[in-house]
Amino acid sequence: MAAISSIAPFLTVKSTKPNPLLSSLCPSSLGLKQSVAGPSILGAQLKLRATHIGGLYASQSSSPSSKTSKTITSAASGSNFFKENVVAAGTGVQEGAENNGVQELHVYEMNEGDRNSPAYLRLSQKEVNSLGDLVPFTNKTYSGNLEKRLGISAGICIHIQHVPEKGDRYEAVYSIYFGDYRHISVQGPYVTYEDTYLTVTGGSGVFKGARGQVKLHQLIYPSKIFYTFYLEGIPPLPAELLGEPVPPSPSVEPTPAAKATEPQATIPNFTN
């Protein structure tokens, strides 16, 4: 009903005379009007003009950069940071992203041994990793090109299965934080001995409404992972989060500036 009310001022129904049936369908409380200007009710003309529905604004500019800026601004929810920085990132976005196509985002996750992570909670009280054991964790994250510190990962893994001579299978639920750009949440299988795909369950900030999947590529268990996100349903990502990724290998390391969290090598208000 709220959505109908928001477009009602722009609806005009024309007929030969007032009609009781039409009146019952178009009560005055919705702001719909009847006027005499047509041959019959069967020839009624509906004139619709909706520039505001449910709080979402459609850009009427033919300029691609203007369209991108307006789209990102609508997702920013009034944040000054988004207005001043994300909108300005309309250049350098991925081709096709304006149409909400799939966008790739690359992230490195690294356990540098300084966060007392992970913690292994042996609820099974068995010596071998067993069903129900919990593993809370948090690690540092870097951009795909390893030039910027992004923030952290934080979540928990639930042990599902121990495979002798291979490793372990977990169900993972966690988030990756991107400072003022907010966060992405994922859920799915984490297997210590092979790559897996997890579901993107949502996000906030520039990731609000995100859906898709993420490939988890194990480089060194449990200290180094390379993620490739395939994101849909969101405006173009800021150029600062993109860039050509360093090919994943066990030997990759962030730049010294990113590791030292120097100002030029971090994103705004990165989570530490």
PDB file of N, CA and C in Angstrom, residues 4-83:
ATOM      1  N   ILE A   4       1.968   2.026  -3.484  1.00  0.00           N
ATOM      2  CA  ILE A   4       0.902   2.585  -4.321  1.00  0.00           C
ATOM      3  C   ILE A   4       0.695   4.041  -3.984  1.00  0.00           C
ATOM      4  N   SER A   5       0.704   4.362  -2.703  1.00  0.00           N
ATOM      5  CA  SER A   5       0.485   5.743  -2.292  1.00  0.00           C
ATOM      6  C   SER A   5       1.563   6.657  -2.830  1.00  0.00           C
ATOM      7  N   SER A   6       2.805   6.141  -2.931  1.00  0.00           N
ATOM      8  CA  SER A   6       3.897   6.998  -3.364  1.00  0.00           C
ATOM      9  C   SER A   6       3.786   7.375  -4.828  1.00  0.00           C
ATOM     10  N   ILE A   7       3.101   6.531  -5.673  1.00  0.00           N
ATOM     11  CA  ILE A   7       3.000   6.878  -7.089  1.00  0.00           C
ATOM     12  C   ILE A   7       1.627   7.434  -7.439  1.00  0.00           C
ATOM     13  N   ALA A   8       0.699   7.418  -6.469  1.00  0.00           N
ATOM     14  CA  ALA A   8      -0.664   7.822  -6.766  1.00  0.00           C
ATOM     15  C   ALA A   8      -0.795   9.223  -7.315  1.00  0.00           C
ATOM     16  N   PRO A   9      -0.016  10.211  -6.847  1.00  0.00           N
ATOM     17  CA  PRO A   9      -0.191  11.574  -7.383  1.00  0.00           C
ATOM     18  C   PRO A   9       0.067  11.674  -8.870  1.00  0.00           C
ATOM     19  N   PHE A  10       0.679  10.663  -9.474  1.00  0.00           N
ATOM     20  CA  PHE A  10       1.013  10.746 -10.883  1.00  0.00           C
ATOM     21  C   PHE A  10       0.088   9.902 -11.751  1.00  0.00           C
ATOM     22  N   LEU A  11      -1.017   9.342 -11.178  1.00  0.00           N
ATOM     23  CA  LEU A  11      -1.946   8.518 -11.945  1.00  0.00           C
ATOM     24  C   LEU A  11      -3.178   9.332 -12.326  1.00  0.00           C
ATOM     25  N   THR A  12      -3.538   9.306 -13.608  1.00  0.00           N
ATOM     26  CA  THR A  12      -4.754   9.971 -14.066  1.00  0.00           C
ATOM     27  C   THR A  12      -5.553   8.981 -14.887  1.00  0.00           C
ATOM     28  N   VAL A  13      -6.809   8.736 -14.536  1.00  0.00           N
ATOM     29  CA  VAL A  13      -7.672   7.819 -15.271  1.00  0.00           C
ATOM     30  C   VAL A  13      -8.760   8.629 -15.960  1.00  0.00           C
ATOM     31  N   LYS A  14      -8.879   8.486 -17.287  1.00  0.00           N
ATOM     32  CA  LYS A  14      -9.851   9.259 -18.050  1.00  0.00           C
ATOM     33  C   LYS A  14     -10.961   8.340 -18.542  1.00  0.00           C
ATOM     34  N   SER A  15     -12.235   8.736 -18.374  1.00  0.00           N
ATOM     35  CA  SER A  15     -13.373   7.952 -18.840  1.00  0.00           C
ATOM     36  C   SER A  15     -14.487   8.909 -19.232  1.00  0.00           C
ATOM     37  N   THR A  16     -15.579   8.384 -19.801  1.00  0.00           N
ATOM     38  CA  THR A  16     -16.664   9.245 -20.258  1.00  0.00           C
ATOM     39  C   THR A  16     -17.448   9.832 -19.107  1.00  0.00           C
ATOM     40  N   LYS A  17     -17.547   9.156 -18.013  1.00  0.00           N
ATOM     41  CA  LYS A  17     -18.303   9.649 -16.863  1.00  0.00           C
ATOM     42  C   LYS A  17     -17.856   8.916 -15.614  1.00  0.00           C
ATOM     43  N   PRO A  18     -18.188   9.483 -14.482  1.00  0.00           N
ATOM     44  CA  PRO A  18     -17.839   8.796 -13.233  1.00  0.00           C
ATOM     45  C   PRO A  18     -18.454   7.416 -13.221  1.00  0.00           C
ATOM     46  N   ASN A  19     -17.701   6.466 -12.787  1.00  0.00           N
ATOM     47  CA  ASN A  19     -18.125   5.074 -12.805  1.00  0.00           C
ATOM     48  C   ASN A  19     -17.988   4.486 -11.410  1.00  0.00           C
ATOM     49  N   PRO A  20     -19.055   3.875 -10.864  1.00  0.00           N
ATOM     50  CA  PRO A  20     -18.980   3.337  -9.500  1.00  0.00           C
ATOM     51  C   PRO A  20     -17.893   2.295  -9.347  1.00  0.00           C
ATOM     52  N   LEU A  21     -17.748   1.419 -10.375  1.00  0.00           N
ATOM     53  CA  LEU A  21     -16.718   0.405 -10.281  1.00  0.00           C
ATOM     54  C   LEU A  21     -15.334   1.022 -10.228  1.00  0.00           C
ATOM     55  N   LEU A  22     -15.116   2.036 -11.103  1.00  0.00           N
ATOM     56  CA  LEU A  22     -13.838   2.720 -11.129  1.00  0.00           C
ATOM     57  C   LEU A  22     -13.587   3.425  -9.816  1.00  0.00           C
ATOM     58  N   SER A  23     -14.667   3.988  -9.250  1.00  0.00           N
ATOM     59  CA  SER A  23     -14.521   4.681  -7.965  1.00  0.00           C
ATOM     60  C   SER A  23     -14.094   3.732  -6.878  1.00  0.00           C
ATOM     61  N   SER A  24     -14.647   2.502  -6.920  1.00  0.00           N
ATOM     62  CA  SER A  24     -14.270   1.543  -5.888  1.00  0.00           C
ATOM     63  C   SER A  24     -12.840   1.076  -6.037  1.00  0.00           C
ATOM     64  N   LEU A  25     -12.343   1.066  -7.307  1.00  0.00           N
ATOM     65  CA  LEU A  25     -10.960   0.651  -7.537  1.00  0.00           C
ATOM     66  C   LEU A  25      -9.976   1.767  -7.280  1.00  0.00           C
ATOM     67  N   CYS A  26     -10.425   2.984  -7.392  1.00  0.00           N
ATOM     68  CA  CYS A  26      -9.524   4.134  -7.271  1.00  0.00           C
ATOM     69  C   CYS A  26     -10.056   5.084  -6.207  1.00  0.00           C
ATOM     70  N   PRO A  27     -10.035   4.729  -4.958  1.00  0.00           N
ATOM     71  CA  PRO A  27     -10.545   5.609  -3.912  1.00  0.00           C
ATOM     72  C   PRO A  27      -9.782   6.912  -3.851  1.00  0.00           C
ATOM     73  N   SER A  28     -10.473   7.934  -3.406  1.00  0.00           N
ATOM     74  CA  SER A  28      -9.848   9.256  -3.351  1.00  0.00           C
ATOM     75  C   SER A  28      -8.691   9.290  -2.385  1.00  0.00           C
ATOM     76  N   SER A  29      -8.695   8.359  -1.434  1.00  0.00           N
ATOM     77  CA  SER A  29      -7.591   8.349  -0.470  1.00  0.00           C
ATOM     78  C   SER A  29      -6.260   8.055  -1.127  1.00  0.00           C
ATOM     79  N   LEU A  30      -6.286   7.423  -2.338  1.00  0.00           N
ATOM     80  CA  LEU A  30      -5.061   7.160  -3.054  1.00  0.00           C
ATOM     81  C   LEU A  30      -4.708   8.287  -4.007  1.00  0.00           C
ATOM     82  N   GLY A  31      -5.535   9.317  -4.071  1.00  0.00           N
ATOM     83  CA  GLY A  31      -5.226  10.467  -4.907  1.00  0.00           C
ATOM     84  C   GLY A  31      -5.466  10.231  -6.375  1.00  0.00           C
ATOM     85  N   LEU A  32      -6.330   9.276  -6.754  1.00  0.00           N
ATOM     86  CA  LEU A  32      -6.623   9.004  -8.155  1.00  0.00           C
ATOM     87  C   LEU A  32      -7.837   9.818  -8.595  1.00  0.00           C
ATOM     88  N   LYS A  33      -7.801  10.322  -9.822  1.00  0.00           N
ATOM     89  CA  LYS A  33      -8.855  11.207 -10.313  1.00  0.00           C
ATOM     90  C   LYS A  33      -9.521  10.620 -11.545  1.00  0.00           C
ATOM     91  N   GLN A  34     -10.846  10.893 -11.697  1.00  0.00           N
ATOM     92  CA  GLN A  34     -11.576  10.552 -12.918  1.00  0.00           C
ATOM     93  C   GLN A  34     -11.886  11.846 -13.667  1.00  0.00           C
ATOM     94  N   SER A  35     -11.806  11.791 -14.979  1.00  0.00           N
ATOM     95  CA  SER A  35     -12.208  12.950 -15.769  1.00  0.00           C
ATOM     96  C   SER A  35     -12.854  12.468 -17.052  1.00  0.00           C
ATOM     97  N   VAL A  36     -13.770  13.265 -17.641  1.00  0.00           N
ATOM     98  CA  VAL A  36     -14.495  12.882 -18.856  1.00  0.00           C
ATOM     99  C   VAL A  36     -13.650  13.249 -20.059  1.00  0.00           C
ATOM    100  N   ALA A  37     -13.172  12.240 -20.827  1.00  0.00           N
ATOM    101  CA  ALA A  37     -12.365  12.548 -22.005  1.00  0.00           C
ATOM    102  C   ALA A  37     -12.192  11.353 -22.925  1.00  0.00           C
ATOM    103  N   GLY A  38     -13.023  10.308 -22.852  1.00  0.00           N
ATOM    104  CA  GLY A  38     -12.797   9.128 -23.688  1.00  0.00           C
ATOM    105  C   GLY A  38     -14.106   8.489 -24.085  1.00  0.00           C
ATOM    106  N   PRO A  39     -14.078   7.515 -25.004  1.00  0.00           N
ATOM    107  CA  PRO A  39     -15.294   6.876 -25.497  1.00  0.00           C
ATOM    108  C   PRO A  39     -15.961   5.973 -24.488  1.00  0.00           C
ATOM    109  N   SER A  40     -15.207   5.258 -23.664  1.00  0.00           N
ATOM    110  CA  SER A  40     -15.799   4.339 -22.704  1.00  0.00           C
ATOM    111  C   SER A  40     -14.762   3.932 -21.687  1.00  0.00           C
ATOM    112  N   ILE A  41     -15.221   3.192 -20.659  1.00  0.00           N
ATOM    113  CA  ILE A  41     -14.288   2.712 -19.644  1.00  0.00           C
ATOM    114  C   ILE A  41     -13.276   1.752 -20.251  1.00  0.00           C
ATOM    115  N   LEU A  42     -13.703   1.042 -21.373  1.00  0.00           N
ATOM    116  CA  LEU A  42     -12.782   0.119 -22.021  1.00  0.00           C
ATOM    117  C   LEU A  42     -11.647   0.860 -22.689  1.00  0.00           C
ATOM    118  N   GLY A  43     -11.862   2.131 -22.985  1.00  0.00           N
ATOM    119  CA  GLY A  43     -10.803   2.913 -23.627  1.00  0.00           C
ATOM    120  C   GLY A  43     -10.089   3.799 -22.648  1.00  0.00           C
ATOM    121  N   ALA A  44     -10.198   3.473 -21.382  1.00  0.00           N
ATOM    122  CA  ALA A  44      -9.564   4.309 -20.357  1.00  0.00           C
ATOM    123  C   ALA A  44      -8.063   4.380 -20.587  1.00  0.00           C
ATOM    124  N   GLN A  45      -7.542   5.566 -20.365  1.00  0.00           N
ATOM    125  CA  GLN A  45      -6.110   5.787 -20.552  1.00  0.00           C
ATOM    126  C   GLN A  45      -5.464   5.953 -19.179  1.00  0.00           C
ATOM    127  N   LEU A  46      -4.393   5.236 -18.986  1.00  0.00           N
ATOM    128  CA  LEU A  46      -3.639   5.367 -17.741  1.00  0.00           C
ATOM    129  C   LEU A  46      -2.332   6.074 -18.056  1.00  0.00           C
ATOM    130  N   LYS A  47      -2.116   7.171 -17.396  1.00  0.00           N
ATOM    131  CA  LYS A  47      -0.890   7.918 -17.583  1.00  0.00           C
ATOM    132  C   LYS A  47      -0.055   7.768 -16.320  1.00  0.00           C
ATOM    133  N   LEU A  48       1.065   7.092 -16.447  1.00  0.00           N
ATOM    134  CA  LEU A  48       1.898   6.821 -15.286  1.00  0.00           C
ATOM    135  C   LEU A  48       3.208   7.588 -15.402  1.00  0.00           C
ATOM    136  N   ARG A  49       3.554   8.227 -14.327  1.00  0.00           N
ATOM    137  CA  ARG A  49       4.869   8.865 -14.266  1.00  0.00           C
ATOM    138  C   ARG A  49       5.412   8.641 -12.875  1.00  0.00           C
ATOM    139  N   ALA A  50       6.415   7.773 -12.734  1.00  0.00           N
ATOM    140  CA  ALA A  50       6.946   7.452 -11.406  1.00  0.00           C
ATOM    141  C   ALA A  50       8.428   7.754 -11.373  1.00  0.00           C
ATOM    142  N   THR A  51       8.781   8.828 -10.714  1.00  0.00           N
ATOM    143  CA  THR A  51      10.197   9.149 -10.550  1.00  0.00           C
ATOM    144  C   THR A  51      10.666   8.856  -9.148  1.00  0.00           C
ATOM    145  N   HIS A  52       9.729   8.459  -8.282  1.00  0.00           N
ATOM    146  CA  HIS A  52      10.136   8.124  -6.927  1.00  0.00           C
ATOM    147  C   HIS A  52       9.272   6.983  -6.435  1.00  0.00           C
ATOM    148  N   ILE A  53       9.899   5.813  -6.245  1.00  0.00           N
ATOM    149  CA  ILE A  53       9.177   4.645  -5.750  1.00  0.00           C
ATOM    150  C   ILE A  53       9.996   4.032  -4.635  1.00  0.00           C
ATOM    151  N   GLY A  54       9.429   3.950  -3.450  1.00  0.00           N
ATOM    152  CA  GLY A  54      10.100   3.274  -2.346  1.00  0.00           C
ATOM    153  C   GLY A  54      11.416   3.890  -1.959  1.00  0.00           C
ATOM    154  N   GLY A  55      11.620   5.191  -2.203  1.00  0.00           N
ATOM    155  CA  GLY A  55      12.847   5.836  -1.777  1.00  0.00           C
ATOM    156  C   GLY A  55      14.001   5.689  -2.757  1.00  0.00           C
ATOM    157  N   LEU A  56      13.796   5.053  -3.938  1.00  0.00           N
ATOM    158  CA  LEU A  56      14.859   4.895  -4.914  1.00  0.00           C
ATOM    159  C   LEU A  56      14.669   5.894  -6.038  1.00  0.00           C
ATOM    160  N   TYR A  57      15.677   6.631  -6.382  1.00  0.00           N
ATOM    161  CA  TYR A  57      15.602   7.662  -7.400  1.00  0.00           C
ATOM    162  C   TYR A  57      16.239   7.173  -8.686  1.00  0.00           C
ATOM    163  N   ALA A  58      15.543   7.391  -9.811  1.00  0.00           N
ATOM    164  CA  ALA A  58      16.085   7.001 -11.106  1.00  0.00           C
ATOM    165  C   ALA A  58      16.746   8.207 -11.746  1.00  0.00           C
ATOM    166  N   SER A  59      17.991   8.048 -12.197  1.00  0.00           N
ATOM    167  CA  SER A  59      18.710   9.146 -12.826  1.00  0.00           C
ATOM    168  C   SER A  59      18.114   9.439 -14.193  1.00  0.00           C
ATOM    169  N   GLN A  60      17.920  10.734 -14.518  1.00  0.00           N
ATOM    170  CA  GLN A  60      17.420  11.124 -15.826  1.00  0.00           C
ATOM    171  C   GLN A  60      18.523  11.745 -16.676  1.00  0.00           C
ATOM    172  N   SER A  61      19.760  11.587 -16.231  1.00  0.00           N
ATOM    173  CA  SER A  61      20.884  12.139 -16.960  1.00  0.00           C
ATOM    174  C   SER A  61      21.392  11.132 -17.978  1.00  0.00           C
ATOM    175  N   SER A  62      21.841  11.604 -19.124  1.00  0.00           N
ATOM    176  CA  SER A  62      22.396  10.717 -20.139  1.00  0.00           C
ATOM    177  C   SER A  62      23.880  10.505 -19.931  1.00  0.00           C
ATOM    178  N   SER A  63      24.461  11.201 -18.973  1.00  0.00           N
ATOM    179  CA  SER A  63      25.893  11.082 -18.721  1.00  0.00           C
ATOM    180  C   SER A  63      26.185   9.834 -17.914  1.00  0.00           C
ATOM    181  N   PRO A  64      27.059   8.914 -18.399  1.00  0.00           N
ATOM    182  CA  PRO A  64      27.374   7.692 -17.649  1.00  0.00           C
ATOM    183  C   PRO A  64      27.932   7.991 -16.279  1.00  0.00           C
ATOM    184  N   SER A  65      28.819   8.996 -16.193  1.00  0.00           N
ATOM    185  CA  SER A  65      29.406   9.294 -14.887  1.00  0.00           C
ATOM    186  C   SER A  65      28.372   9.813 -13.925  1.00  0.00           C
ATOM    187  N   SER A  66      27.389  10.608 -14.444  1.00  0.00           N
ATOM    188  CA  SER A  66      26.316  11.102 -13.581  1.00  0.00           C
ATOM    189  C   SER A  66      25.456   9.969 -13.098  1.00  0.00           C
ATOM    190  N   LYS A  67      25.162   9.018 -14.011  1.00  0.00           N
ATOM    191  CA  LYS A  67      24.347   7.859 -13.645  1.00  0.00           C
ATOM    192  C   LYS A  67      25.025   7.059 -12.555  1.00  0.00           C
ATOM    193  N   THR A  68      26.338   6.841 -12.699  1.00  0.00           N
ATOM    194  CA  THR A  68      27.065   6.077 -11.700  1.00  0.00           C
ATOM    195  C   THR A  68      27.040   6.778 -10.359  1.00  0.00           C
ATOM    196  N   SER A  69      27.267   8.096 -10.361  1.00  0.00           N
ATOM    197  CA  SER A  69      27.298   8.831  -9.117  1.00  0.00           C
ATOM    198  C   SER A  69      25.964   8.763  -8.408  1.00  0.00           C
ATOM    199  N   LYS A  70      24.842   8.944  -9.164  1.00  0.00           N
ATOM    200  CA  LYS A  70      23.526   8.915  -8.543  1.00  0.00           C
ATOM    201  C   LYS A  70      23.219   7.545  -7.972  1.00  0.00           C
ATOM    202  N   THR A  71      23.616   6.499  -8.710  1.00  0.00           N
ATOM    203  CA  THR A  71      23.340   5.146  -8.230  1.00  0.00           C
ATOM    204  C   THR A  71      24.077   4.882  -6.941  1.00  0.00           C
ATOM    205  N   ILE A  72      25.344   5.259  -6.887  1.00  0.00           N
ATOM    206  CA  ILE A  72      26.121   5.008  -5.676  1.00  0.00           C
ATOM    207  C   ILE A  72      25.612   5.862  -4.532  1.00  0.00           C
ATOM    208  N   THR A  73      25.201   7.104  -4.832  1.00  0.00           N
ATOM    209  CA  THR A  73      24.691   7.961  -3.778  1.00  0.00           C
ATOM    210  C   THR A  73      23.454   7.355  -3.144  1.00  0.00           C
ATOM    211  N   SER A  74      22.565   6.722  -3.953  1.00  0.00           N
ATOM    212  CA  SER A  74      21.359   6.126  -3.394  1.00  0.00           C
ATOM    213  C   SER A  74      21.696   4.990  -2.463  1.00  0.00           C
ATOM    214  N   ALA A  75      22.816   4.317  -2.689  1.00  0.00           N
ATOM    215  CA  ALA A  75      23.197   3.201  -1.829  1.00  0.00           C
ATOM    216  C   ALA A  75      23.961   3.664  -0.603  1.00  0.00           C
ATOM    217  N   ALA A  76      24.330   4.934  -0.565  1.00  0.00           N
ATOM    218  CA  ALA A  76      25.213   5.407   0.487  1.00  0.00           C
ATOM    219  C   ALA A  76      24.507   5.686   1.791  1.00  0.00           C
ATOM    220  N   SER A  77      23.162   5.810   1.741  1.00  0.00           N
ATOM    221  CA  SER A  77      22.374   6.014   2.948  1.00  0.00           C
ATOM    222  C   SER A  77      22.811   7.248   3.722  1.00  0.00           C
ATOM    223  N   GLY A  78      23.226   8.279   3.018  1.00  0.00           N
ATOM    224  CA  GLY A  78      23.493   9.539   3.672  1.00  0.00           C
ATOM    225  C   GLY A  78      24.850   9.669   4.300  1.00  0.00           C
ATOM    226  N   SER A  79      25.722   8.696   4.159  1.00  0.00           N
ATOM    227  CA  SER A  79      27.036   8.776   4.784  1.00  0.00           C
ATOM    228  C   SER A  79      27.891   9.820   4.089  1.00  0.00           C
ATOM    229  N   ASN A  80      28.510  10.706   4.861  1.00  0.00           N
ATOM    230  CA  ASN A  80      29.373  11.729   4.283  1.00  0.00           C
ATOM    231  C   ASN A  80      30.556  11.099   3.576  1.00  0.00           C
ATOM    232  N   PHE A  81      31.061  10.013   4.156  1.00  0.00           N
ATOM    233  CA  PHE A  81      32.201   9.368   3.516  1.00  0.00           C
ATOM    234  C   PHE A  81      31.836   8.891   2.120  1.00  0.00           C
ATOM    235  N   PHE A  82      30.671   8.253   1.988  1.00  0.00           N
ATOM    236  CA  PHE A  82      30.263   7.760   0.688  1.00  0.00           C
ATOM    237  C   PHE A  82      30.070   8.913  -0.283  1.00  0.00           C
ATOM    238  N   LYS A  83      29.433   9.998   0.171  1.00  0.00           N
ATOM    239  CA  LYS A  83      29.158  11.122  -0.719  1.00  0.00           C
ATOM    240  C   LYS A  83      30.450  11.748  -1.226  1.00  0.00           C
TER     241      LYS A  83
END
